[in-house]
Amino acid sequence: DEVYIQSRDEKPLNRYFPELLASIRANLPERAVVDGEIVIAGDRGLDFEALLLRIHPAASRVAELARQTPSSLVVWDLLALGDDDLRASPLEARRAALERALARSRPPVHLTPATRDRQVALDWFGRFEGAGLDGV
């Protein structure tokens, strides 16, 4: 029943994204460690400023922002599943396990798309990088 969200520098983030906790419990395997990013989508793409506003000391302000600008979790890697540490496994194997693990996931939990098709990748790069998104 425990969900723990942390930043890349290992700071706990659960209190800043309360609207994600139930969705993570419902959409991820019972015991898993995933790598991904919390995002807030705005009218013009991802809204990094809205994300920064969440890191606020007042719980009431965080709750208000969670209602006004709900966040999503975009997952791209599976690091552990059950008792299995997958970090030494090839990305291809981790990706296949992640796709199985998130096959029935629903928003606000999203599996990032992946492709081996060069033309599709070039199209994504042009559209997403041009929209100010990184990580392509």
PDB file of C-alpha atoms in Angstrom:
ATOM      1  CA  ASP A   1       0.000   0.000   0.000  1.00  0.00           C
ATOM      2  CA  GLU A   2       3.021   2.293   0.207  1.00  0.00           C
ATOM      3  CA  VAL A   3       3.887   4.693  -2.610  1.00  0.00           C
ATOM      4  CA  TYR A   4       7.083   6.690  -2.418  1.00  0.00           C
ATOM      5  CA  ILE A   5       7.813   9.408  -4.956  1.00  0.00           C
ATOM      6  CA  GLN A   6      11.277  10.945  -4.884  1.00  0.00           C
ATOM      7  CA  SER A   7      13.252  13.419  -6.936  1.00  0.00           C
ATOM      8  CA  ARG A   8      16.463  12.505  -8.695  1.00  0.00           C
ATOM      9  CA  ASP A   9      18.327  13.930  -5.709  1.00  0.00           C
ATOM     10  CA  GLU A  10      16.301  11.636  -3.417  1.00  0.00           C
ATOM     11  CA  LYS A  11      14.009  14.273  -1.904  1.00  0.00           C
ATOM     12  CA  PRO A  12      10.543  12.916  -0.988  1.00  0.00           C
ATOM     13  CA  LEU A  13       7.753  14.354  -3.154  1.00  0.00           C
ATOM     14  CA  ASN A  14       4.563  12.555  -2.055  1.00  0.00           C
ATOM     15  CA  ARG A  15       3.134  15.571  -0.226  1.00  0.00           C
ATOM     16  CA  TYR A  16       3.417  17.763  -3.339  1.00  0.00           C
ATOM     17  CA  PHE A  17       1.496  15.415  -5.652  1.00  0.00           C
ATOM     18  CA  PRO A  18      -1.304  13.914  -3.539  1.00  0.00           C
ATOM     19  CA  GLU A  19      -3.570  13.376  -6.546  1.00  0.00           C
ATOM     20  CA  LEU A  20      -1.116  10.843  -8.005  1.00  0.00           C
ATOM     21  CA  LEU A  21      -0.879   8.440  -5.077  1.00  0.00           C
ATOM     22  CA  ALA A  22      -4.126   6.491  -5.637  1.00  0.00           C
ATOM     23  CA  SER A  23      -3.503   6.312  -9.397  1.00  0.00           C
ATOM     24  CA  ILE A  24       0.008   4.990  -8.899  1.00  0.00           C
ATOM     25  CA  ARG A  25      -1.334   2.320  -6.515  1.00  0.00           C
ATOM     26  CA  ALA A  26      -4.018   1.369  -9.046  1.00  0.00           C
ATOM     27  CA  ASN A  27      -1.831   1.354 -12.155  1.00  0.00           C
ATOM     28  CA  LEU A  28       1.552  -0.011 -11.104  1.00  0.00           C
ATOM     29  CA  PRO A  29       2.321  -3.551 -10.004  1.00  0.00           C
ATOM     30  CA  GLU A  30       2.090  -4.143  -6.275  1.00  0.00           C
ATOM     31  CA  ARG A  31       5.881  -4.074  -5.857  1.00  0.00           C
ATOM     32  CA  ALA A  32       7.795  -2.089  -8.426  1.00  0.00           C
ATOM     33  CA  VAL A  33      10.354   0.656  -8.801  1.00  0.00           C
ATOM     34  CA  VAL A  34       9.911   2.796 -11.907  1.00  0.00           C
ATOM     35  CA  ASP A  35      11.747   5.720 -13.416  1.00  0.00           C
ATOM     36  CA  GLY A  36       9.711   8.483 -14.917  1.00  0.00           C
ATOM     37  CA  GLU A  37       8.724  12.086 -14.624  1.00  0.00           C
ATOM     38  CA  ILE A  38       5.856  13.962 -13.091  1.00  0.00           C
ATOM     39  CA  VAL A  39       4.415  16.458 -15.555  1.00  0.00           C
ATOM     40  CA  ILE A  40       1.614  18.986 -15.701  1.00  0.00           C
ATOM     41  CA  ALA A  41       0.108  19.575 -19.124  1.00  0.00           C
ATOM     42  CA  GLY A  42      -1.011  23.093 -19.970  1.00  0.00           C
ATOM     43  CA  ASP A  43      -2.581  24.708 -22.989  1.00  0.00           C
ATOM     44  CA  ARG A  44       0.808  25.062 -24.691  1.00  0.00           C
ATOM     45  CA  GLY A  45       2.418  21.766 -23.712  1.00  0.00           C
ATOM     46  CA  LEU A  46       4.105  20.797 -20.497  1.00  0.00           C
ATOM     47  CA  ASP A  47       3.913  23.511 -17.847  1.00  0.00           C
ATOM     48  CA  PHE A  48       7.147  23.472 -15.872  1.00  0.00           C
ATOM     49  CA  GLU A  49       6.177  26.603 -13.925  1.00  0.00           C
ATOM     50  CA  ALA A  50       2.982  24.916 -12.672  1.00  0.00           C
ATOM     51  CA  LEU A  51       5.130  21.987 -11.577  1.00  0.00           C
ATOM     52  CA  LEU A  52       7.481  24.272  -9.625  1.00  0.00           C
ATOM     53  CA  LEU A  53       4.533  25.907  -7.852  1.00  0.00           C
ATOM     54  CA  ARG A  54       3.745  22.533  -6.271  1.00  0.00           C
ATOM     55  CA  ILE A  55       6.870  22.615  -4.145  1.00  0.00           C
ATOM     56  CA  HIS A  56       5.144  24.779  -1.563  1.00  0.00           C
ATOM     57  CA  PRO A  57       5.297  24.557   2.232  1.00  0.00           C
ATOM     58  CA  ALA A  58       1.530  24.951   2.781  1.00  0.00           C
ATOM     59  CA  ALA A  59      -0.435  21.709   2.411  1.00  0.00           C
ATOM     60  CA  SER A  60      -3.613  23.695   1.697  1.00  0.00           C
ATOM     61  CA  ARG A  61      -1.924  25.428  -1.262  1.00  0.00           C
ATOM     62  CA  VAL A  62      -0.622  22.119  -2.602  1.00  0.00           C
ATOM     63  CA  ALA A  63      -4.142  20.619  -2.351  1.00  0.00           C
ATOM     64  CA  GLU A  64      -5.629  23.603  -4.184  1.00  0.00           C
ATOM     65  CA  LEU A  65      -3.036  23.361  -6.969  1.00  0.00           C
ATOM     66  CA  ALA A  66      -3.595  19.590  -7.224  1.00  0.00           C
ATOM     67  CA  ARG A  67      -7.256  20.310  -8.000  1.00  0.00           C
ATOM     68  CA  GLN A  68      -6.541  23.199 -10.369  1.00  0.00           C
ATOM     69  CA  THR A  69      -3.619  21.692 -12.282  1.00  0.00           C
ATOM     70  CA  PRO A  70      -3.510  17.923 -11.767  1.00  0.00           C
ATOM     71  CA  SER A  71      -0.275  16.165 -12.546  1.00  0.00           C
ATOM     72  CA  SER A  72       0.499  12.996 -14.467  1.00  0.00           C
ATOM     73  CA  LEU A  73       3.247  10.411 -14.209  1.00  0.00           C
ATOM     74  CA  VAL A  74       5.061   9.457 -17.415  1.00  0.00           C
ATOM     75  CA  VAL A  75       7.027   6.220 -16.915  1.00  0.00           C
ATOM     76  CA  TRP A  76       9.900   5.093 -19.141  1.00  0.00           C
ATOM     77  CA  ASP A  77      11.832   2.467 -17.210  1.00  0.00           C
ATOM     78  CA  LEU A  78      11.247  -0.417 -14.801  1.00  0.00           C
ATOM     79  CA  LEU A  79      14.079  -0.811 -12.290  1.00  0.00           C
ATOM     80  CA  ALA A  80      12.621  -3.507 -10.025  1.00  0.00           C
ATOM     81  CA  LEU A  81       9.627  -5.806 -10.087  1.00  0.00           C
ATOM     82  CA  GLY A  82       8.717  -7.922  -7.089  1.00  0.00           C
ATOM     83  CA  ASP A  83      12.005  -9.244  -5.699  1.00  0.00           C
ATOM     84  CA  ASP A  84      13.845  -8.789  -9.011  1.00  0.00           C
ATOM     85  CA  ASP A  85      16.369  -5.961  -9.391  1.00  0.00           C
ATOM     86  CA  LEU A  86      16.271  -5.217 -13.131  1.00  0.00           C
ATOM     87  CA  ARG A  87      18.906  -2.481 -13.251  1.00  0.00           C
ATOM     88  CA  ALA A  88      21.561  -4.779 -14.745  1.00  0.00           C
ATOM     89  CA  SER A  89      19.132  -6.111 -17.366  1.00  0.00           C
ATOM     90  CA  PRO A  90      19.297  -4.743 -20.900  1.00  0.00           C
ATOM     91  CA  LEU A  91      16.947  -1.832 -21.625  1.00  0.00           C
ATOM     92  CA  GLU A  92      15.100  -3.984 -24.170  1.00  0.00           C
ATOM     93  CA  ALA A  93      14.214  -6.525 -21.456  1.00  0.00           C
ATOM     94  CA  ARG A  94      13.243  -3.810 -18.965  1.00  0.00           C
ATOM     95  CA  ARG A  95      11.087  -2.099 -21.586  1.00  0.00           C
ATOM     96  CA  ALA A  96       9.263  -5.351 -22.414  1.00  0.00           C
ATOM     97  CA  ALA A  97       8.633  -5.967 -18.708  1.00  0.00           C
ATOM     98  CA  LEU A  98       7.448  -2.366 -18.290  1.00  0.00           C
ATOM     99  CA  GLU A  99       5.024  -2.680 -21.200  1.00  0.00           C
ATOM    100  CA  ARG A 100       3.556  -5.809 -19.628  1.00  0.00           C
ATOM    101  CA  ALA A 101       3.396  -4.182 -16.199  1.00  0.00           C
ATOM    102  CA  LEU A 102       1.603  -1.079 -17.511  1.00  0.00           C
ATOM    103  CA  ALA A 103      -0.513  -2.760 -20.187  1.00  0.00           C
ATOM    104  CA  ARG A 104      -3.725  -1.776 -18.409  1.00  0.00           C
ATOM    105  CA  SER A 105      -2.598   1.545 -16.957  1.00  0.00           C
ATOM    106  CA  ARG A 106      -4.887   4.529 -17.260  1.00  0.00           C
ATOM    107  CA  PRO A 107      -4.287   8.271 -16.956  1.00  0.00           C
ATOM    108  CA  PRO A 108      -2.811   9.985 -15.118  1.00  0.00           C
ATOM    109  CA  VAL A 109      -0.197   7.192 -15.313  1.00  0.00           C
ATOM    110  CA  HIS A 110       1.279   6.970 -18.806  1.00  0.00           C
ATOM    111  CA  LEU A 111       3.811   4.719 -20.491  1.00  0.00           C
ATOM    112  CA  THR A 112       6.081   6.807 -22.666  1.00  0.00           C
ATOM    113  CA  PRO A 113       5.966   5.735 -26.316  1.00  0.00           C
ATOM    114  CA  ALA A 114       8.924   3.943 -27.848  1.00  0.00           C
ATOM    115  CA  THR A 115       9.809   2.968 -31.386  1.00  0.00           C
ATOM    116  CA  ARG A 116      12.557   1.307 -33.400  1.00  0.00           C
ATOM    117  CA  ASP A 117      11.326   2.992 -36.588  1.00  0.00           C
ATOM    118  CA  ARG A 118      13.770   5.738 -37.553  1.00  0.00           C
ATOM    119  CA  GLN A 119      11.150   7.783 -39.430  1.00  0.00           C
ATOM    120  CA  VAL A 120       8.769   7.715 -36.486  1.00  0.00           C
ATOM    121  CA  ALA A 121      11.602   8.716 -34.156  1.00  0.00           C
ATOM    122  CA  LEU A 122      12.595  11.625 -36.428  1.00  0.00           C
ATOM    123  CA  ASP A 123       8.968  12.762 -36.554  1.00  0.00           C
ATOM    124  CA  TRP A 124       8.707  12.631 -32.760  1.00  0.00           C
ATOM    125  CA  PHE A 125      11.961  14.514 -32.387  1.00  0.00           C
ATOM    126  CA  GLY A 126      10.780  17.271 -34.713  1.00  0.00           C
ATOM    127  CA  ARG A 127       7.358  17.605 -33.122  1.00  0.00           C
ATOM    128  CA  PHE A 128       8.271  17.157 -29.467  1.00  0.00           C
ATOM    129  CA  GLU A 129      11.580  19.001 -29.401  1.00  0.00           C
ATOM    130  CA  GLY A 130       9.953  21.812 -31.372  1.00  0.00           C
ATOM    131  CA  ALA A 131       7.219  21.960 -28.727  1.00  0.00           C
ATOM    132  CA  GLY A 132       9.837  22.480 -26.018  1.00  0.00           C
ATOM    133  CA  LEU A 133       9.775  18.922 -24.678  1.00  0.00           C
ATOM    134  CA  ASP A 134      12.983  17.154 -23.817  1.00  0.00           C
ATOM    135  CA  GLY A 135      13.876  13.522 -23.356  1.00  0.00           C
ATOM    136  CA  VAL A 136      13.269  12.408 -26.932  1.00  0.00           C
TER     137      VAL A 136
END
